[in-house]
CSV table of C-alpha atoms in Angstrom, one decimal:
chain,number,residue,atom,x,y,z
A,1,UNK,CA,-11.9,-1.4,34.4
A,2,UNK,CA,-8.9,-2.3,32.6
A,3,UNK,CA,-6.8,-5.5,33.4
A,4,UNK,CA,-3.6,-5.7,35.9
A,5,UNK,CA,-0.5,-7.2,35.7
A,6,UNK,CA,0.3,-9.7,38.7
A,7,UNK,CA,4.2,-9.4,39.7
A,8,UNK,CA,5.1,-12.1,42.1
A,9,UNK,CA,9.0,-11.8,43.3
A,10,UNK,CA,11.3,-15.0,44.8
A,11,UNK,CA,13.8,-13.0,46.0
A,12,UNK,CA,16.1,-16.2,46.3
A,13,UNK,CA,19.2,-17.5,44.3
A,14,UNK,CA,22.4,-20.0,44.4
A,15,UNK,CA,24.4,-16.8,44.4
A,16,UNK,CA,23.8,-12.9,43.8
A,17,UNK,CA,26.2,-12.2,40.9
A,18,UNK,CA,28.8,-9.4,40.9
A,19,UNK,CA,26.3,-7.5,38.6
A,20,UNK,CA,23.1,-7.6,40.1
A,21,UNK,CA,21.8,-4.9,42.2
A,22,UNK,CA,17.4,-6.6,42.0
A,23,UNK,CA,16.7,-7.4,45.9
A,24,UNK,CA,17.9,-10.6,45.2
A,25,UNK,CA,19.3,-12.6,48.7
A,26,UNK,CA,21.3,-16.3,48.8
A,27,UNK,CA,19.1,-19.3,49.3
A,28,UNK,CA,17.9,-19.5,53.5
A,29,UNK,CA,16.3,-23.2,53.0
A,30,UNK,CA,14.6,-22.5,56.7
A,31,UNK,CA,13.0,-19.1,55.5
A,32,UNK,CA,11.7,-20.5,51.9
A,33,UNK,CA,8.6,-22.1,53.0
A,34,UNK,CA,7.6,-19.5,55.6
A,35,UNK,CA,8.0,-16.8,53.0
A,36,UNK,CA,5.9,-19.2,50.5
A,37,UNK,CA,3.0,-19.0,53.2
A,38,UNK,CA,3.6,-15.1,53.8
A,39,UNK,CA,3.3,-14.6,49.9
A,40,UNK,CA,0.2,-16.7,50.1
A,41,UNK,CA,-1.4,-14.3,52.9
A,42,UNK,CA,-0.5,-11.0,50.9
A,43,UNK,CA,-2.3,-12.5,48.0
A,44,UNK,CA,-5.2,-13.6,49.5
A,45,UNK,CA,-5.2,-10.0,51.2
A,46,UNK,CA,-5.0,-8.2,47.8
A,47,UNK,CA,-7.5,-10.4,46.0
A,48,UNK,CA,-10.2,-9.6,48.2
A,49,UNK,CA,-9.3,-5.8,47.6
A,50,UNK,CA,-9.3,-6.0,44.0
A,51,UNK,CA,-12.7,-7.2,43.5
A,52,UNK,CA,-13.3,-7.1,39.7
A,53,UNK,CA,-10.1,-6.4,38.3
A,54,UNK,CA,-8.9,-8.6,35.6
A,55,UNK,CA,-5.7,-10.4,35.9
A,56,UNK,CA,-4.2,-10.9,32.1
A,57,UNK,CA,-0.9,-11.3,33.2
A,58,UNK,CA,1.3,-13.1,35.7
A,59,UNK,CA,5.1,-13.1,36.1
A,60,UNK,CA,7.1,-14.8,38.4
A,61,UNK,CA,10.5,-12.9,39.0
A,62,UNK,CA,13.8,-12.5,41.2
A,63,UNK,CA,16.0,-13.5,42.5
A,64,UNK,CA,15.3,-17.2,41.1
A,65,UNK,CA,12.2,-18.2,41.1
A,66,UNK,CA,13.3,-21.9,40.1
A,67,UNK,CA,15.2,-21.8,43.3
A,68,UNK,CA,11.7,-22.8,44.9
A,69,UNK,CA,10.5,-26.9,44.5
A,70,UNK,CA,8.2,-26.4,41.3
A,71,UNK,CA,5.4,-28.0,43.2
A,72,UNK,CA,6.0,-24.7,45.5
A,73,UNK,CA,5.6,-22.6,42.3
A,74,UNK,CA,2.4,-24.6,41.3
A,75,UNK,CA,0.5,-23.8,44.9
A,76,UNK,CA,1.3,-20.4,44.2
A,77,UNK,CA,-0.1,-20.0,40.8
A,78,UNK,CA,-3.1,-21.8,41.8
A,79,UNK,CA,-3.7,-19.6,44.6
A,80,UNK,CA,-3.5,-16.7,41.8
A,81,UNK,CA,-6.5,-17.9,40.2
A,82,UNK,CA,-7.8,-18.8,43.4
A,83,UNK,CA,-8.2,-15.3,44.5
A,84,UNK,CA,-8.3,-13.0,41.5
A,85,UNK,CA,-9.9,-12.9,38.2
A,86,UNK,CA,-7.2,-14.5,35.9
A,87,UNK,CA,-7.8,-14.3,32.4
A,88,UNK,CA,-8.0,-17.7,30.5
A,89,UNK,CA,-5.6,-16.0,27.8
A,90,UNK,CA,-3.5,-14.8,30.6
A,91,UNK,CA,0.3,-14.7,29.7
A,92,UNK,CA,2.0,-16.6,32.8
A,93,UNK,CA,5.6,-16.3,33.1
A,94,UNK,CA,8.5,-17.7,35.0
A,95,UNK,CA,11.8,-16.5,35.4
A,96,UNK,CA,14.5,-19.5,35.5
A,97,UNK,CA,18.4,-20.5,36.3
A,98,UNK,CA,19.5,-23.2,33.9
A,99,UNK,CA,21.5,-24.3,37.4
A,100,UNK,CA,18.2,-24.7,39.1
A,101,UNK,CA,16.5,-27.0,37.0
A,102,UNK,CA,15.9,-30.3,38.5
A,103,UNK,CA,16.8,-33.6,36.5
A,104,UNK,CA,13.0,-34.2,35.2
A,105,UNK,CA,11.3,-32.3,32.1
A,106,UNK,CA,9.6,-28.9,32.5
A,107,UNK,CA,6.4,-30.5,32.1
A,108,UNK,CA,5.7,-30.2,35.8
A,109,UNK,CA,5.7,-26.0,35.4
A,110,UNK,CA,3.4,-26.3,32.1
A,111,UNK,CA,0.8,-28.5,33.5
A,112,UNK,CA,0.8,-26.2,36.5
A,113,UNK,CA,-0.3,-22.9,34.0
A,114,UNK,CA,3.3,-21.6,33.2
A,115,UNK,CA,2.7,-20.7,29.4
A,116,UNK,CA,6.2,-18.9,29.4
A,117,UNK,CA,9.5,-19.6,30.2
A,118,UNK,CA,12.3,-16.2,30.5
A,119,UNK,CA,15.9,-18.2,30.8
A,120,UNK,CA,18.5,-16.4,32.3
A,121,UNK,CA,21.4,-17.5,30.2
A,122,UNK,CA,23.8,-14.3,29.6
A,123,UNK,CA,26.4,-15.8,27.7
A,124,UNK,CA,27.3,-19.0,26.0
A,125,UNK,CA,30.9,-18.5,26.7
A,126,UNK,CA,32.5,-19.8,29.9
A,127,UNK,CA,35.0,-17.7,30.5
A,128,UNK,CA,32.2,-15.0,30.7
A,129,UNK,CA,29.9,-16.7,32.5
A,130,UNK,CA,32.8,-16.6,35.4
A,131,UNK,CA,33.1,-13.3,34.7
A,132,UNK,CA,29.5,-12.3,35.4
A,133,UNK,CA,29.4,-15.0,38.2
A,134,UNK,CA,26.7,-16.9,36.8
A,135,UNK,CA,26.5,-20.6,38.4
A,136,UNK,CA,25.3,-22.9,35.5
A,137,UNK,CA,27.4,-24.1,32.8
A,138,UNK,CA,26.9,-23.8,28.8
A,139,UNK,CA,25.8,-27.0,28.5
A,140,UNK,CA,22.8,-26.5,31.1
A,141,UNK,CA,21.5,-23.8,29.2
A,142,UNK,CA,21.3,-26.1,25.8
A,143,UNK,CA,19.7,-29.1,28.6
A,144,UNK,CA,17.5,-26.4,30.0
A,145,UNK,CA,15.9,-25.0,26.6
A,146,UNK,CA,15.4,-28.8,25.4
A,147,UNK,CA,14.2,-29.9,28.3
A,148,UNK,CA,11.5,-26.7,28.5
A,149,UNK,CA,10.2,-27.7,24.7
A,150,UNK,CA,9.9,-31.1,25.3
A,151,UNK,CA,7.8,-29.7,28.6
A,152,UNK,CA,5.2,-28.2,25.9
A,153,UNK,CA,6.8,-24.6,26.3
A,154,UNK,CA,6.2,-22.3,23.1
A,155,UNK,CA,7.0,-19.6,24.5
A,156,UNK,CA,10.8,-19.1,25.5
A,157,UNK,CA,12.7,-16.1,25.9
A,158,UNK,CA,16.8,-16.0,26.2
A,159,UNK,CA,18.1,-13.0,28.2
A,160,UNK,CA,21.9,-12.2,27.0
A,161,UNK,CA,24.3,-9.8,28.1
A,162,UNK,CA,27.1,-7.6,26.4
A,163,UNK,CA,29.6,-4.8,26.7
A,164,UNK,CA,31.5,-7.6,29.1
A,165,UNK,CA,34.9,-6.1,30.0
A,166,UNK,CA,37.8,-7.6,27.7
A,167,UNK,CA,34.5,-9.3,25.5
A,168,UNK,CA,35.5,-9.3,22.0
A,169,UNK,CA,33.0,-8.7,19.1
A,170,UNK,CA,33.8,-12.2,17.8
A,171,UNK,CA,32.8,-13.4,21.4
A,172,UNK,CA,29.8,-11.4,21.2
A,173,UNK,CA,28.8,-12.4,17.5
A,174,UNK,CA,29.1,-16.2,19.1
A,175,UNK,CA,26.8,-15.7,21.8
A,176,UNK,CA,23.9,-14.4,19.0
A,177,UNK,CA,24.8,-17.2,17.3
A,178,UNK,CA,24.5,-19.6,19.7
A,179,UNK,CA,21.0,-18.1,21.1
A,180,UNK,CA,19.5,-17.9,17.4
A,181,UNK,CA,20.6,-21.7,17.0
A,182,UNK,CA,18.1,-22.1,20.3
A,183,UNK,CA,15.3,-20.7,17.9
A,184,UNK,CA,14.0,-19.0,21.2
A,185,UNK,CA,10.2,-16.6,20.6
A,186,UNK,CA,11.8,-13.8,22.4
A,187,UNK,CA,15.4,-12.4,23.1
A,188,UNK,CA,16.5,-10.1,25.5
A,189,UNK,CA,19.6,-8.4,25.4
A,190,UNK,CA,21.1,-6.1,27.7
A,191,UNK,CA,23.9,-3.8,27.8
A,192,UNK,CA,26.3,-4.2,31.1
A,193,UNK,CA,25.7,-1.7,33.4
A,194,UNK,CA,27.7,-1.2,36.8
A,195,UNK,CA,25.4,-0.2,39.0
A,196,UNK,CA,26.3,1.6,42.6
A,197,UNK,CA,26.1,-1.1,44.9
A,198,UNK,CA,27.5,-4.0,43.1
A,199,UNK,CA,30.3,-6.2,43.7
A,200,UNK,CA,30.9,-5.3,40.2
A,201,UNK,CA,30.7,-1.5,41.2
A,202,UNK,CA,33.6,-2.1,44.0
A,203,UNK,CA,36.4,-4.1,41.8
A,204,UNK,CA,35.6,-0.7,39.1
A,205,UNK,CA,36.5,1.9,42.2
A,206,UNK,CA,39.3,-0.2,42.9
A,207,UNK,CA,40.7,-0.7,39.4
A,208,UNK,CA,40.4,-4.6,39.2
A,209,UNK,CA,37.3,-4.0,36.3
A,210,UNK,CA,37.4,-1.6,33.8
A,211,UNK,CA,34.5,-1.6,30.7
A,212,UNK,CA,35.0,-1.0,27.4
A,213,UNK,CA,34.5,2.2,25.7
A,214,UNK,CA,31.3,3.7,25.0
A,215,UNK,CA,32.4,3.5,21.7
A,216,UNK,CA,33.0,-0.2,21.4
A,217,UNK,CA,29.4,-0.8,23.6
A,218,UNK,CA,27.5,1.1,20.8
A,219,UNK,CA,29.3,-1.2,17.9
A,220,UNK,CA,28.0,-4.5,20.1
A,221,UNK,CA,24.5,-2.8,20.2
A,222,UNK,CA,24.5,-2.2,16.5
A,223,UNK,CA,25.1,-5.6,16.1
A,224,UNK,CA,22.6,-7.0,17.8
A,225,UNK,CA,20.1,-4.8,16.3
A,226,UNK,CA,21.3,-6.0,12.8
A,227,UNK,CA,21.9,-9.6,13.4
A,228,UNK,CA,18.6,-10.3,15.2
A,229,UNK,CA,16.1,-7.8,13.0
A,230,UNK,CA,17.8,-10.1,10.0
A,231,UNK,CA,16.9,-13.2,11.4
A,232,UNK,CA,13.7,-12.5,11.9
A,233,UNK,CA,12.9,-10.8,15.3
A,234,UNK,CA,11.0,-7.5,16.2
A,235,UNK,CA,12.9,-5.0,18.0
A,236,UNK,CA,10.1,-3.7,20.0
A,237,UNK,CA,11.9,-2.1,22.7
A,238,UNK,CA,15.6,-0.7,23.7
A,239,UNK,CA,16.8,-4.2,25.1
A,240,UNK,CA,13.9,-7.1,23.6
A,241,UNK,CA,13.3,-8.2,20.6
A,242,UNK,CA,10.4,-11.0,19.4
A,243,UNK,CA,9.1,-12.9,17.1
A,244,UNK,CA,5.8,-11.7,15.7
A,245,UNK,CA,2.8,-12.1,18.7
A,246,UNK,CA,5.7,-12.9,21.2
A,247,UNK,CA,6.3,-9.8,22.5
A,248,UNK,CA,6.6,-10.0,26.4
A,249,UNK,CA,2.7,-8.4,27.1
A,250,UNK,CA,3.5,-7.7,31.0
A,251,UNK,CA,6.3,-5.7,30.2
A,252,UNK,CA,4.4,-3.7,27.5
A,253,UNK,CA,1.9,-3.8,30.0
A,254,UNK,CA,4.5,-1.4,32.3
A,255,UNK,CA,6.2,0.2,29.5
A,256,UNK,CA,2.7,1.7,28.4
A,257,UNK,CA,2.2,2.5,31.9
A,258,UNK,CA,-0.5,0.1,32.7
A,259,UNK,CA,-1.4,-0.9,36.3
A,260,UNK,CA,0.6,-3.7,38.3
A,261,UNK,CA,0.5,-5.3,41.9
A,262,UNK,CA,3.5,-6.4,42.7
A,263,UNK,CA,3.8,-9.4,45.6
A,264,UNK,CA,7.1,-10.5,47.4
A,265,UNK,CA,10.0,-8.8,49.3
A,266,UNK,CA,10.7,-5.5,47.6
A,267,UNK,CA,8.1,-5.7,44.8
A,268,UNK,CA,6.3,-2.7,43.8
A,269,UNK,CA,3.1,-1.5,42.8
A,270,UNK,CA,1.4,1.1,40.4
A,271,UNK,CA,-2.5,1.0,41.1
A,272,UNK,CA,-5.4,3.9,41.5
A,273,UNK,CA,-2.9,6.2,40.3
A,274,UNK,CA,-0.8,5.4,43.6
A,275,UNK,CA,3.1,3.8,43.5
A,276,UNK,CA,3.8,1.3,46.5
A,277,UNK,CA,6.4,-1.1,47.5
A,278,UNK,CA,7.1,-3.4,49.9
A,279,UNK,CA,10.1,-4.6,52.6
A,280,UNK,CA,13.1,-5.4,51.4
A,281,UNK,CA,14.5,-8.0,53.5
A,282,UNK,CA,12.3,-11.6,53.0
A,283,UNK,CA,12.6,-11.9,56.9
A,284,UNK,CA,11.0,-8.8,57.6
A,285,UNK,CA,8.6,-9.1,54.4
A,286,UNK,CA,7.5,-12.2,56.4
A,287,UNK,CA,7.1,-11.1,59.9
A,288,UNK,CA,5.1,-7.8,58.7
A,289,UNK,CA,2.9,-10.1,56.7
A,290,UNK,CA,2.5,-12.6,60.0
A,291,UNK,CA,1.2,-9.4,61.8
A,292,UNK,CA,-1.2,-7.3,59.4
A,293,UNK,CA,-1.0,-8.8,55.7
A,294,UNK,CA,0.9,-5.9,54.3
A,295,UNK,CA,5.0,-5.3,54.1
A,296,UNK,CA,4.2,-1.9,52.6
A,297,UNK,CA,7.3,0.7,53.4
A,298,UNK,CA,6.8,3.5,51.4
A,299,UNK,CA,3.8,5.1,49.0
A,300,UNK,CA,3.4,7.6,46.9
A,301,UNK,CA,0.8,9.5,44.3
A,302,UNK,CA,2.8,11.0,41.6
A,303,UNK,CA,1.8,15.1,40.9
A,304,UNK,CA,0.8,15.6,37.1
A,305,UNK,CA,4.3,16.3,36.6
A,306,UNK,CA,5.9,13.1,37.6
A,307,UNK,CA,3.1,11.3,36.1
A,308,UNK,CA,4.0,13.3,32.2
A,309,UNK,CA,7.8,12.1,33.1
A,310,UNK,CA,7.0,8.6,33.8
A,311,UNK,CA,4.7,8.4,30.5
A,312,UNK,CA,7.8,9.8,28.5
A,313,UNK,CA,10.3,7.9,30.1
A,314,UNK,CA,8.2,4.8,29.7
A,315,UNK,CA,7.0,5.4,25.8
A,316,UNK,CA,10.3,6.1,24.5
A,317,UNK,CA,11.8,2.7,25.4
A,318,UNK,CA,9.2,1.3,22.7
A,319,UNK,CA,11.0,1.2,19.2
A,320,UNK,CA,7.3,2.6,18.5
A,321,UNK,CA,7.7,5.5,20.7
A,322,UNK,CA,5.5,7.6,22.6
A,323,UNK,CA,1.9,8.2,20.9
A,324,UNK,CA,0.9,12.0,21.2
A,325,UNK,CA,-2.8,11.5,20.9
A,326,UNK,CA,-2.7,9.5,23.7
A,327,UNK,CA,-0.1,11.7,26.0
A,328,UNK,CA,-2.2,15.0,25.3
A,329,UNK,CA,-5.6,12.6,26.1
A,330,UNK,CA,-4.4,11.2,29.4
A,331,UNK,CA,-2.4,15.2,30.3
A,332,UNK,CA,-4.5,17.7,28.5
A,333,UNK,CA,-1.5,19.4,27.4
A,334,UNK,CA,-0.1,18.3,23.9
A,335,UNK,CA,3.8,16.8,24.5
A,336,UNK,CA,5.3,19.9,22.3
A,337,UNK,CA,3.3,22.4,25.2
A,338,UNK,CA,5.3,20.0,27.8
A,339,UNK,CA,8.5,19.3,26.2
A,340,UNK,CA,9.1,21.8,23.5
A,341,UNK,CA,12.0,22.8,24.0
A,342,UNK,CA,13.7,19.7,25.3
A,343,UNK,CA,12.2,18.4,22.0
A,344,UNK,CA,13.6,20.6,20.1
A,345,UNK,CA,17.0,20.3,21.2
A,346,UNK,CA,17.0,16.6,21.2
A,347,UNK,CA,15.6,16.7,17.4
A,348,UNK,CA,18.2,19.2,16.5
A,349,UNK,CA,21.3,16.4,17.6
A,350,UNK,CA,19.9,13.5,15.6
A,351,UNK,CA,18.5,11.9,19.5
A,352,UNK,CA,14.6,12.1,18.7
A,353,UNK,CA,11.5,12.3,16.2
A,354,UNK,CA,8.5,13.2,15.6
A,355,UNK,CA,6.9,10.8,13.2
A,356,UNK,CA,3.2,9.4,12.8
A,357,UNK,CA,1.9,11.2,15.5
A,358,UNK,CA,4.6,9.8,17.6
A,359,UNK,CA,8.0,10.9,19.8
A,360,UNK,CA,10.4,7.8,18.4
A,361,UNK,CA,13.9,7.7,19.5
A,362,UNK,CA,16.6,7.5,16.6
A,363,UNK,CA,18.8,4.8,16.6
A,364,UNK,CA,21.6,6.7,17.8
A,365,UNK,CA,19.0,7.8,20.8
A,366,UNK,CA,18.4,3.9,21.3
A,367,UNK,CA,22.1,3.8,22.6
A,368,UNK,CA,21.6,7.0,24.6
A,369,UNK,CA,18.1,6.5,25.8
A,370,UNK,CA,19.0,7.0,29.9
A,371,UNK,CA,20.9,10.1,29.0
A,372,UNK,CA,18.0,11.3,26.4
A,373,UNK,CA,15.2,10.2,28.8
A,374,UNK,CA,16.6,12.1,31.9
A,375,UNK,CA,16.1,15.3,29.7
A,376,UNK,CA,12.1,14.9,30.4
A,377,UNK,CA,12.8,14.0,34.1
A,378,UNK,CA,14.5,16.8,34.8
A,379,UNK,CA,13.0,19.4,32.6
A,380,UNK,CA,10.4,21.8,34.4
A,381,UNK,CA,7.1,21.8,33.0
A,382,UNK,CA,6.5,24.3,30.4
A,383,UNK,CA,2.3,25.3,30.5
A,384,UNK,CA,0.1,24.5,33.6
């Protein structure tokens, strides 16, 4: 059977920022260690159910998963190998907040089995790291990626943000520069988006945050596409961008719409052809586990439909694009039978090819994708 990706969420932080709307909740110090045990429970559960399965990659996300003691994060990931079959290649990854690293090295997280570090850095300016409500300063993101290498981590990744109200292409030109000086292996760099929700959402109703124009948000894209393909990086999907053999492999691992279990409050699931994800809330993640293992809320099995959505929806995001062969294999219907018109249409206004045996979106549809992607969401299916 083919390998899984292990998801493991910490749904903890010093402070949920304006922007985020992940089922991320402020630190409860009397909560932390029961929730450590109920995540210990869940995967002890799942491990026995997934017998054979092959684990070849683990990541560790949030809320701030540095917000636990790393010896915390260490009797976690041992408990991973513990109870399911974790590949001795296995990509490992945690997710970490410059303002929660303690004063000792990183070597602590490396001897434990972390073979990747995803810093969550957003800007090295400081007026927009008040902005975005970020906690850590500059200067502990420079401490943080110093102290990580001289851990043994060779495998960083930098996650910036951009399209920053009042954020100035200068500012923004800065920030790459700064992050490039870092020599990280991977880069990710997303676009602002105000999601409904948000603090950030609530000052826009109310006037107090206005973005920049569309216009302005596609010139900050372009230049980060140029600036980081010239130094050296792969752009292998809308937002991330590597250097060769770092690509993140549990992402790809969803974007090519592999299978996943997904532990923690809120995390979700995509195995036996069946989406599931748990409780919310870490208090009542905790209690459900305490009384029958599972915090499971909702399931579902996708119709053939959905299923030929997700695959498109998923595929485009790669700067490779969607691989026909492999849609009209898994569907039995070729993408043009499925999408042909939507195709079409998308072709004809510059948004989408067809090249190689593959649906690739153009550069212009890079900017667009959520508005090109929604096209095969929504679009009824054209052959039974």
């Amino acid at each position: 059977m083919n390998a899984i990706g292990l998801y493991l969420h910490i749904p903890y932080c010093l402070h949920k920022c304006g922007y985020c709307d992940f089922n991320s909740h402020n630190i409860n110090e009397a909560e932390m260690e029961p929730y450590v045990r109920a995540l210990l429970t869940e995967m002890e559960h799942y491990g026995q159910a997934a017998g054979d399965r092959r684990v070849d990659t683990i990541f560790f996300g949030g809320g701030t998963p540095t917000t636990l003691p790393f010896a915390d994060l260490a009797r976690i990931l041992k408990a991973c190998h513990q109870h399911f079959k974790v590949d001795p290649e296995a990509e490992i990854t945690c997710e970490a907040n410059p303002a929660t690293i303690p004063q000792s090295d990183l070597k602590e997280l490396r001897e434990a089995g972390f073979n990747r570090l995803s810093i969550g850095v957003q800007s090295f300016d400081s007026d927009e790291l008040k902005q975005l409500e970020r906690v850590h300063s500059v200067d502990e993101v420079f401490l943080t990626v110093e102290r990580a290498r001289q851990g043994g981590f060779d495998n960083l990744s930098l996650d910036l943000m951009f399209g920053l109200p009042d954020q100035t292409v200068d500012r923004w030109q800065d920030n790459l520069k700064q992050a490039l000086g870092l020599n990280p292996d991977h880069l990710s760099a997303y676009n602002l988006t105000i999601e409904t929700g948000t603090v950030f959402h609530k000052q826009q109703a109310q006037g107090h945050l206005v973005m920049p124009s569309d216009d302005f948000q596609r010139e900050l894209y372009e230049i980060t596409i140029d600036t980081l393909t010239g130094a050296g990086y792969e752009p292998y999907e809308i937002s991330n961008y590597a250097r060769p053999g770092k690509r993140c492999r549990h992402n790809l691992n969803y974007w090519t719409n592999g299978e996943y279990l997904g532990l923690g409050a809120g995390a979700s699931s995509f195995l036996n052809d069946e989406r599931f994800k748990n409780v919310n809330l870490p208090a009542r993640y905790i209690a459900q586990i305490g009384e029958s293992q599972t915090a499971v809320e909702s399931r579902e099995t996708p119709n053939r439909r959905q299923r030929m959505g997700e695959a498109v929806m998923l595929g485009l995001r790669l700067r490779e694009g969607l691989r026909l062969a492999t849609f009209e294999q898994q569907f039995g219907t070729s993408f043009h039978q499925a999408f042909g018109d939507t195709v079409t249409r998308l072709a004809g206004m510059g948004l989408l090819e067809i090249n190689d045996g593959r649906a690739v979106l153009t550069r212009e549809g890079l900017f667009l994708a959520d508005s090109v992607i929604v096209e095969f969401i929504t679009e009824p299916e054209q052959v039974t």
